[in-house]
Amino acid sequence: MKKRCLLTLMIVLLTCMAFAQVKPIVLGDRHAMLKLTQDSRYLLLPVQETEDIASIAVLDNYNNMVQRINVKLSIDRVDYYVPFEIRGTALLDIEWQGDRRQKGAVGDFVCWKDMKYSNEFDTTNREKFRPAYHHTPLYGWMNDPNGMFYKDGVWHLYFQYNPYGSQWENMTWGHSTSKDLVHWEAQPAAIEMDWLGSIFSGSCVTNGNDVVAFYTSAGHHQTQSMAVSKDGGRTFEKYSGNPILTTSDIPDFRDPKAFWNEDAKVWNLILAAGQEMRIYSSKDLKEWTYESSFGKEYGNHSGVWECPDLFPLTQTTKQPNNQTTKKWVLLCNINPGGPFGGSATQYFIGQFDGKKFTCESMPKVTKWLDYGKDHYATVSFYNAPENRRVVLAWMSNWQYANQVPTKQYRSANSIPRDLGIFQYGEETYVSVVPSKEMLAVRGQKVKKPTETCEIVVDVKNQTEIILSNTKGEEVVMRYDTTKQTFKMDRTKSGDVSFSEAFPCETKAPTYGQIKQLRIFVDRCSIEAFDADGKMAMTNLVFPSEPYNTIKVNGGKATIYQIEN
Ligand code: FRU
């Protein structure tokens, strides 16, 4: 009996601690401070996404600022919580941007009432749109994949991450690992902001036992920095000689992709600098020599050039002589300027000698890696086994990424894809197929589509595929053999109301005939591929219930459950 009383008392005490009212020191109509008085792991911060940002200076016991974070603290409603790890913090100095007077007195904001001390943070996701077999952050916002590499049987994926909200802010490198490119395990954030700036996109290379990360420090100006991991990519120590690359004349100077160039026996690095890509070389990864620039007048320039990648691909011609052709591919993500508005990945094919990339196409030729609207910031894994070139994209579009109808987290990556090259007419193109790991999660055949399935369609001439649900929501896909095009229409796919740029039809060239389509459905996304790799199309959808009916005119569908 005594024991039970004690237990109840403890539970009551713990609950009281968790909900103990937080008392701010109000200093003005947009300024308050908060002394952190309780010894728990987290202070849970309530967020209201439609509100202005509160800029929070995090101070230690000696009044030194250790961090600055931007959080949309709740004014009159709580959308969700984010965990602030206390780690010895003594004081939060909070200043709101924008005019607070409309919102009432700072002391009355609901954030104070709803802030909680806690040793736990519940990351259970109960949102219906959270994908089952695509990588997503445990909570919070994600954009570009960063620093991906493979080592000792593990695929490492870092990503642009906001740990303090589900919209873009506070750029940090989040981290997840996987043994099969499908099941991902969340890891602690790997690289956090510092006084050089927030941590924008970049890459990793392996050098002996070290993992070396290159990223953009986005402060007043964009500069490039380096960090080294001695524990296989779990934690990184920033290099004392940062920044390692700077410029005085270009505001958009970012997203370094470094790699070992086996042909030239040199380290290379490519980054986006305004409307072109700059290429550097190095012997020691620390000192970089500018070699050349590529891109002026080539391809599409209707937006900012970002997130480059540069790698060789080989094509083996069929019998009789099994000749191999090696070409270099330069990936160039661009936003806006995509074929259907907003963000997309274009690429160039040519040769690279460690110093200069020479494009083999005419300058006006533009090639897109994926013809959907939700495929951006594509980059490849460093050091993938079996000479594979595996890529992941961020499955969203800057036109509406911050508004898509999820809250606890925002954004997923595409399924992993393997790249190759193929020839059509006079031009060489990059082929895209789902990575072989996707076959391993193919489950049993099912009669109807489910919210997580792969639909394989053997197509004939004109083929129409309609996915729909009982609410009358539908996605219509059409393969036209005469025009050699594949289209996907999501104008009636479900919730399209959050952005005028969302409802649309996307259209891809198929470069000749298609025999089979592979269509991956995962709650809020549809990725369609030509099984031979000549076409890829990635689109988000937000149906109010899963599509459970399929109608195929002029073709035959086989549906597999995806087992996760
Ligand atoms: C691309 C991008 C990158 C930048 C990052 C910031 O989506 O704009 O150029 O490094 O996002 O989060």
XYZ file of C-alpha atoms and ligand atoms in Angstrom:
576
model
C 0.000 0.000 0.000
C 2.813 2.329 1.009
C 4.614 1.542 -2.210
C 1.566 2.390 -4.272
C 1.127 5.761 -2.472
C 4.733 6.585 -3.154
C 4.332 5.696 -6.786
C 1.198 7.842 -7.140
C 2.971 10.721 -5.444
C 5.880 10.384 -7.821
C 3.597 10.330 -10.849
C 1.746 13.437 -9.572
C 5.049 15.190 -8.902
C 6.432 14.305 -12.315
C 3.247 15.453 -14.038
C 3.311 18.721 -12.061
C 6.933 19.210 -13.072
C 6.110 18.641 -16.707
C 3.250 21.096 -16.646
C 4.725 23.599 -14.189
C 3.883 27.012 -15.551
C 6.755 28.709 -17.272
C 7.096 32.325 -16.154
C 8.589 34.749 -18.643
C 10.243 38.022 -17.753
C 8.451 40.443 -20.060
C 10.684 43.294 -21.183
C 8.742 45.017 -23.935
C 6.055 44.448 -26.536
C 8.310 42.099 -28.481
C 10.911 41.018 -25.974
C 10.956 38.509 -23.119
C 13.409 36.334 -21.245
C 12.997 32.938 -19.718
C 15.156 31.493 -16.943
C 15.389 27.720 -17.227
C 14.814 26.526 -13.717
C 14.193 22.815 -14.007
C 16.625 20.054 -14.442
C 15.117 18.080 -17.313
C 16.358 17.072 -20.724
C 14.028 19.169 -22.845
C 11.948 22.264 -22.827
C 9.106 21.493 -25.242
C 8.341 24.585 -27.306
C 4.812 25.033 -28.712
C 4.765 26.128 -32.365
C 2.141 28.009 -34.366
C 3.121 27.897 -38.008
C 1.219 30.985 -39.134
C 2.990 33.231 -36.612
C 6.112 35.382 -36.888
C 9.460 34.034 -35.905
C 10.762 34.516 -32.394
C 14.523 34.730 -32.469
C 15.868 32.985 -29.380
C 19.373 33.578 -28.052
C 20.438 30.613 -25.929
C 22.674 31.668 -22.997
C 24.753 29.531 -20.669
C 25.391 30.019 -16.931
C 28.019 32.669 -17.636
C 25.710 34.744 -19.874
C 27.532 33.631 -23.005
C 25.417 33.041 -26.072
C 25.892 29.466 -27.294
C 23.267 29.284 -30.019
C 20.582 31.256 -31.776
C 17.427 29.530 -33.005
C 14.322 30.791 -34.765
C 11.014 29.369 -33.582
C 7.435 30.320 -34.410
C 6.298 30.264 -30.798
C 2.548 29.899 -30.281
C 0.542 33.058 -29.792
C -3.000 31.691 -29.553
C -2.904 28.104 -30.850
C -0.554 25.119 -30.629
C 0.073 23.279 -33.898
C 2.737 20.950 -32.458
C 5.739 20.883 -30.161
C 9.454 20.855 -30.866
C 12.043 19.755 -28.308
C 14.711 22.218 -27.188
C 17.513 20.234 -25.569
C 18.497 22.169 -22.447
C 22.165 20.995 -22.243
C 23.156 23.476 -19.508
C 21.170 26.423 -20.854
C 20.428 29.037 -18.199
C 18.469 31.681 -20.071
C 16.522 32.174 -23.283
C 16.471 35.726 -24.599
C 13.486 35.913 -26.936
C 12.766 38.639 -29.436
C 9.886 38.625 -31.912
C 10.304 39.935 -35.394
C 7.421 41.814 -36.953
C 4.805 43.917 -35.234
C 3.566 42.175 -32.102
C 1.134 44.871 -30.964
C -1.753 43.387 -32.946
C -1.334 40.144 -31.036
C -1.834 41.362 -27.483
C 0.606 41.437 -24.597
C 3.644 39.167 -24.826
C 2.926 37.853 -21.336
C -0.462 36.533 -22.533
C 0.847 34.416 -25.414
C -0.217 30.795 -25.041
C 3.367 29.611 -25.495
C 4.120 30.261 -21.815
C 1.142 28.260 -20.650
C 1.943 25.386 -22.987
C 5.735 25.170 -22.709
C 6.714 21.994 -20.866
C 9.790 20.650 -19.172
C 10.157 16.997 -20.039
C 12.655 14.190 -20.231
C 10.915 12.727 -23.255
C 9.773 13.897 -26.650
C 7.138 11.821 -28.375
C 8.066 11.337 -32.036
C 5.196 8.997 -32.839
C 3.750 10.144 -36.082
C 0.037 9.860 -36.419
C -0.291 11.747 -39.658
C -1.969 9.879 -42.479
C 0.300 11.211 -45.209
C 3.554 10.079 -43.664
C 5.145 7.702 -46.205
C 5.777 4.123 -45.113
C 8.798 3.244 -47.236
C 10.342 6.602 -48.062
C 12.824 8.355 -45.822
C 11.382 11.168 -43.723
C 12.802 13.055 -40.742
C 11.588 11.851 -37.348
C 9.995 15.242 -36.867
C 10.515 18.739 -38.247
C 11.357 20.060 -41.662
C 13.613 18.467 -44.281
C 14.856 19.603 -47.696
C 17.913 18.575 -49.759
C 19.726 15.273 -49.216
C 23.321 16.076 -48.171
C 26.649 14.314 -47.754
C 25.434 10.871 -48.763
C 28.031 8.128 -48.659
C 28.315 4.354 -48.293
C 30.809 2.723 -45.946
C 31.092 -0.694 -44.293
C 27.652 -1.856 -45.382
C 25.847 1.307 -44.258
C 24.256 4.031 -46.388
C 24.506 7.428 -44.732
C 22.027 10.143 -45.568
C 22.347 13.657 -44.145
C 19.746 16.254 -44.961
C 18.803 19.902 -44.629
C 16.937 19.856 -41.362
C 15.031 22.191 -39.077
C 14.821 20.593 -35.621
C 12.688 23.505 -34.346
C 9.742 23.459 -36.721
C 8.252 21.836 -39.796
C 9.071 24.734 -42.099
C 12.432 25.879 -43.491
C 14.666 27.499 -40.808
C 17.692 26.799 -38.594
C 19.527 24.746 -41.215
C 21.309 21.812 -39.608
C 22.522 18.499 -41.059
C 20.085 15.836 -39.891
C 21.293 12.252 -40.232
C 19.795 8.830 -40.958
C 21.389 5.489 -41.794
C 20.214 2.402 -43.645
C 21.463 -1.034 -44.556
C 19.160 -1.423 -47.549
C 18.223 2.089 -48.764
C 14.604 1.515 -47.725
C 14.550 1.135 -43.928
C 16.085 4.211 -42.329
C 17.142 4.727 -38.771
C 17.140 8.252 -37.377
C 20.447 9.415 -35.886
C 21.249 12.514 -33.849
C 21.800 15.690 -35.887
C 25.356 15.618 -37.259
C 26.373 19.243 -37.930
C 24.835 22.215 -36.148
C 24.886 25.944 -36.883
C 27.754 28.060 -35.655
C 28.866 31.693 -35.964
C 29.915 31.201 -39.591
C 26.267 30.554 -40.385
C 23.650 27.882 -40.709
C 24.671 24.623 -42.368
C 23.528 24.522 -45.975
C 23.874 21.659 -48.460
C 27.067 19.788 -49.195
C 28.727 16.410 -49.496
C 30.959 13.853 -47.800
C 33.941 11.847 -48.950
C 35.670 8.995 -47.184
C 39.422 9.291 -46.801
C 40.870 6.238 -45.058
C 38.935 5.992 -41.816
C 37.864 9.624 -41.858
C 34.619 10.923 -43.231
C 35.114 14.473 -44.463
C 32.104 16.748 -44.892
C 31.953 19.873 -47.054
C 29.063 22.276 -46.615
C 28.097 25.868 -47.103
C 28.245 28.113 -44.068
C 25.329 30.428 -44.768
C 25.989 33.549 -42.729
C 26.208 37.121 -43.952
C 27.842 35.629 -47.021
C 27.987 32.061 -48.260
C 31.370 30.397 -47.709
C 32.448 26.753 -47.781
C 33.473 24.850 -44.677
C 34.801 21.438 -43.803
C 34.283 19.056 -40.876
C 35.846 15.682 -40.108
C 34.303 12.623 -38.514
C 36.473 10.018 -36.807
C 33.527 7.835 -35.813
C 32.167 6.829 -39.194
C 29.931 9.854 -39.759
C 28.114 10.001 -36.424
C 29.744 13.158 -35.089
C 31.850 15.776 -36.865
C 34.493 18.185 -35.696
C 34.632 21.412 -37.640
C 37.962 22.280 -39.223
C 39.846 25.098 -37.527
C 40.862 26.551 -40.892
C 37.267 27.279 -42.003
C 36.104 28.799 -44.252
C 38.057 26.938 -46.914
C 36.524 28.604 -49.992
C 35.223 32.142 -50.282
C 34.257 34.657 -52.960
C 33.653 38.360 -52.805
C 31.358 38.860 -55.753
C 28.627 36.194 -55.826
C 25.799 35.941 -53.286
C 24.719 32.436 -54.385
C 27.913 30.490 -53.780
C 27.081 27.114 -52.348
C 26.471 23.371 -52.180
C 30.007 21.903 -52.551
C 30.190 18.369 -53.899
C 33.632 16.804 -53.422
C 34.831 13.497 -54.870
C 37.971 11.520 -55.606
C 38.697 11.555 -59.323
C 40.253 8.186 -60.047
C 41.158 9.096 -63.657
C 42.952 12.325 -62.797
C 44.160 11.075 -59.371
C 43.032 14.248 -57.660
C 40.252 15.448 -55.358
C 37.707 17.543 -57.204
C 34.990 19.811 -55.887
C 32.141 21.411 -57.799
C 29.855 24.102 -56.436
C 27.163 26.460 -57.644
C 28.259 30.062 -58.189
C 25.430 32.189 -59.553
C 24.517 30.993 -63.022
C 27.428 28.589 -63.381
C 29.239 25.756 -61.672
C 32.817 26.206 -60.470
C 35.259 23.335 -60.403
C 38.252 23.078 -58.039
C 40.979 20.519 -57.378
C 42.993 19.588 -54.312
C 45.670 17.200 -53.122
C 44.770 17.295 -49.418
C 41.060 18.307 -49.235
C 42.032 21.541 -47.440
C 43.662 23.729 -50.093
C 41.540 24.055 -53.220
C 42.652 25.434 -56.583
C 40.095 26.966 -58.931
C 40.197 25.134 -62.281
C 37.286 26.257 -64.441
C 33.615 27.186 -64.662
C 30.837 25.583 -66.615
C 27.368 26.610 -67.564
C 27.092 30.090 -69.021
C 24.646 29.795 -71.925
C 24.143 26.053 -71.382
C 20.762 24.558 -70.544
C 18.103 26.276 -68.497
C 18.848 29.514 -66.646
C 15.383 30.562 -65.491
C 16.338 30.167 -61.847
C 19.175 29.769 -59.359
C 21.672 26.982 -60.030
C 22.092 24.812 -56.944
C 23.269 21.442 -55.635
C 25.614 20.200 -58.374
C 27.076 16.745 -58.784
C 29.650 15.431 -61.245
C 30.375 11.755 -61.881
C 31.232 9.277 -64.635
C 28.783 6.693 -66.004
C 29.637 3.849 -68.310
C 27.511 2.183 -70.933
C 28.300 -1.258 -72.244
C 27.034 -1.813 -75.757
C 25.450 -5.183 -76.435
C 27.178 -7.911 -78.457
C 29.233 -8.363 -80.575
C 32.095 -6.337 -79.102
C 30.819 -5.323 -75.615
C 32.372 -1.901 -75.981
C 32.164 0.426 -73.016
C 31.610 4.139 -73.301
C 32.412 6.400 -70.371
C 30.771 9.782 -70.076
C 30.637 12.362 -67.313
C 27.337 13.677 -66.030
C 26.958 17.084 -64.440
C 23.785 17.404 -62.370
C 22.466 20.916 -61.930
C 19.429 21.504 -59.774
C 17.562 24.665 -60.656
C 14.888 26.659 -58.878
C 12.658 28.027 -60.310
C 12.767 27.091 -63.992
C 11.607 23.446 -63.836
C 9.537 22.176 -66.800
C 6.278 22.549 -64.819
C 7.272 25.458 -62.620
C 9.502 25.655 -59.579
C 12.257 23.189 -58.785
C 13.764 20.468 -61.006
C 16.986 18.645 -61.866
C 18.652 19.273 -65.214
C 21.835 17.565 -66.348
C 24.601 17.830 -68.902
C 26.631 15.043 -70.492
C 30.221 15.342 -71.640
C 33.811 14.770 -70.649
C 35.793 15.847 -67.598
C 39.575 15.720 -67.200
C 39.856 16.777 -63.580
C 40.007 20.428 -64.587
C 37.335 21.215 -67.144
C 33.901 19.843 -67.980
C 33.084 19.893 -71.700
C 29.438 19.418 -72.611
C 28.836 17.322 -75.717
C 25.402 18.783 -76.555
C 24.560 22.102 -78.139
C 24.239 24.843 -75.484
C 20.484 25.198 -76.009
C 19.755 21.521 -75.220
C 18.071 21.028 -71.827
C 17.735 17.539 -70.323
C 15.672 16.779 -67.210
C 16.314 13.847 -64.929
C 12.698 13.509 -63.797
C 9.614 15.009 -65.381
C 7.468 15.303 -62.253
C 7.006 18.361 -60.082
C 8.420 16.920 -56.891
C 11.955 15.883 -57.569
C 14.682 18.268 -56.486
C 18.209 18.606 -55.118
C 19.167 15.221 -56.555
C 22.704 14.160 -55.689
C 24.473 10.816 -55.557
C 26.001 8.629 -52.841
C 29.771 8.728 -52.615
C 31.478 5.352 -52.762
C 28.409 3.232 -53.592
C 29.314 -0.448 -54.044
C 29.511 -2.327 -57.377
C 30.318 0.858 -59.232
C 26.697 1.931 -58.851
C 25.526 5.542 -59.090
C 22.666 5.735 -56.622
C 20.780 8.991 -56.167
C 18.071 10.367 -53.919
C 15.994 13.452 -54.526
C 14.047 15.660 -52.159
C 10.441 14.882 -53.044
C 9.009 18.386 -53.041
C 9.053 21.728 -54.798
C 9.963 25.131 -53.364
C 6.694 26.504 -54.796
C 4.718 24.863 -51.961
C 7.095 22.730 -49.857
C 6.385 24.789 -46.723
C 2.615 24.493 -47.175
C 1.975 20.797 -47.927
C -0.713 19.401 -45.594
C 1.446 17.699 -42.947
C 2.507 19.226 -39.638
C 4.580 16.981 -37.380
C 7.152 16.600 -40.176
C 7.479 17.971 -43.710
C 8.960 16.270 -46.770
C 10.304 12.901 -47.799
C 13.021 11.697 -50.143
C 12.323 9.872 -53.370
C 12.896 6.120 -53.519
C 16.542 5.299 -54.323
C 17.316 5.248 -58.018
C 20.244 3.913 -60.044
C 21.517 5.965 -62.946
C 22.939 4.809 -66.259
C 23.180 6.188 -69.781
C 21.369 5.464 -73.007
C 21.499 6.744 -76.526
C 18.489 8.088 -78.434
C 18.990 9.681 -81.817
C 21.992 11.956 -81.698
C 21.902 12.487 -77.952
C 22.971 10.557 -74.872
C 20.602 10.638 -71.900
C 20.734 9.537 -68.280
C 18.569 6.507 -67.506
C 16.792 6.256 -64.146
C 15.531 3.010 -62.618
C 14.322 2.176 -59.109
C 17.285 0.713 -57.200
C 17.306 -3.077 -56.932
C 16.602 -2.731 -53.191
C 13.025 -1.819 -54.169
C 12.500 -5.342 -55.538
C 13.439 -6.788 -52.158
C 10.446 -5.045 -50.551
C 8.022 -6.181 -53.232
C 5.465 -8.223 -51.310
C 2.544 -10.361 -52.319
C 0.290 -9.676 -55.273
C -2.915 -7.864 -54.362
C -6.104 -7.302 -56.344
C -6.537 -3.605 -55.635
C -4.151 -0.759 -55.125
C -3.288 0.010 -51.520
C -1.710 3.068 -49.944
C 1.726 1.430 -50.201
C 2.115 -0.578 -53.379
C 3.971 -1.006 -56.634
C 1.880 -1.217 -59.778
C 3.528 -2.823 -62.775
C 1.745 -2.064 -66.017
C 2.514 -3.842 -69.277
C 1.551 -1.171 -71.731
C 0.205 -1.398 -75.251
C 0.110 1.500 -77.661
C -2.212 4.015 -76.010
C -2.570 3.210 -72.318
C -4.627 5.017 -69.715
C -4.280 4.282 -66.003
C -6.724 5.790 -63.543
C -6.161 5.517 -59.809
C -9.165 6.625 -57.787
C -10.950 6.398 -54.427
C -14.580 6.455 -53.286
C -14.417 10.237 -52.789
C -14.056 10.685 -56.542
C -10.423 11.745 -56.256
C -8.225 10.465 -59.048
C -4.845 10.516 -60.706
C -4.873 9.940 -64.447
C -1.800 8.680 -66.293
C -1.538 8.345 -70.062
C 1.090 6.778 -72.230
C 0.835 7.884 -75.848
C 2.811 5.708 -78.203
C 2.421 8.012 -81.200
C 3.540 11.141 -79.430
C 5.989 9.136 -77.299
C 4.889 10.838 -74.110
C 3.808 9.866 -70.610
C 1.540 12.187 -68.630
C 0.274 12.356 -65.081
C -2.662 14.542 -64.101
C -3.132 15.302 -60.397
C -5.599 18.149 -60.708
C -8.307 16.021 -59.000
C -5.955 13.957 -56.836
C -7.283 15.118 -53.428
C -6.234 18.185 -51.457
C -4.752 20.565 -54.000
C -5.955 23.716 -52.257
C -2.820 24.709 -50.327
C -1.096 26.199 -53.390
C -2.184 27.378 -56.823
C 0.982 25.822 -58.179
C 0.046 22.323 -56.982
C -2.762 21.105 -59.288
C -1.150 20.266 -62.625
C -0.459 17.752 -65.363
C 3.155 16.744 -65.946
C 4.420 15.334 -69.219
C 7.578 13.405 -70.116
C 9.152 12.337 -73.395
C 9.652 8.546 -73.517
C 12.395 8.510 -76.175
C 10.880 5.712 -78.215
C 8.445 3.034 -77.063
C 7.808 1.878 -73.521
C 7.018 -1.743 -72.698
C 6.461 -1.612 -68.992
C 5.770 1.014 -66.335
C 6.597 0.661 -62.658
C 4.491 2.940 -60.468
C 5.257 3.355 -56.761
C 2.503 4.626 -54.478
C 3.239 5.599 -50.883
C 0.406 7.517 -49.170
C 1.310 10.946 -50.548
C 3.486 10.223 -53.560
C 3.424 8.584 -56.966
C 6.688 7.789 -58.743
C 6.339 6.406 -62.262
C 9.254 4.841 -64.165
C 9.743 3.272 -67.530
C 11.082 -0.130 -66.432
C 13.959 0.347 -68.897
C 14.870 3.714 -67.389
C 14.018 6.132 -70.189
C 11.471 8.096 -68.165
C 10.948 9.017 -64.512
C 8.165 11.144 -63.042
C 7.686 12.000 -59.375
C 4.585 13.744 -58.050
C 3.072 14.318 -54.626
C -0.644 13.696 -54.033
C -2.791 14.206 -50.932
C -5.947 12.058 -51.309
C -8.479 12.172 -48.473
C -8.461 8.362 -48.505
C -6.073 5.961 -50.292
C -6.684 5.237 -53.967
C -8.208 1.763 -53.891
C -9.423 1.375 -57.459
C -7.452 1.075 -60.650
C -8.732 1.156 -64.204
C -6.344 0.354 -67.012
C -7.349 0.880 -70.616
C -4.988 -0.692 -73.133
C -2.640 -2.498 -70.788
C -2.417 -4.949 -67.922
C -1.622 -4.120 -64.317
C -0.111 -6.345 -61.639
C -0.136 -4.882 -58.151
C 2.303 -5.783 -55.399
C 1.999 -4.780 -51.797
C 5.173 -3.108 -50.571
C 6.303 -4.780 -47.366
C 8.080 -2.512 -44.998
C 18.324 23.888 -52.455
C 18.911 24.861 -51.454
C 20.424 24.806 -51.500
C 20.804 25.286 -50.133
C 19.721 24.682 -49.290
C 19.338 25.491 -48.095
O 17.072 23.432 -52.136
O 18.440 26.164 -51.712
O 20.992 25.548 -52.547
O 22.076 24.868 -49.755
O 18.597 24.529 -50.122
O 18.487 24.786 -47.257
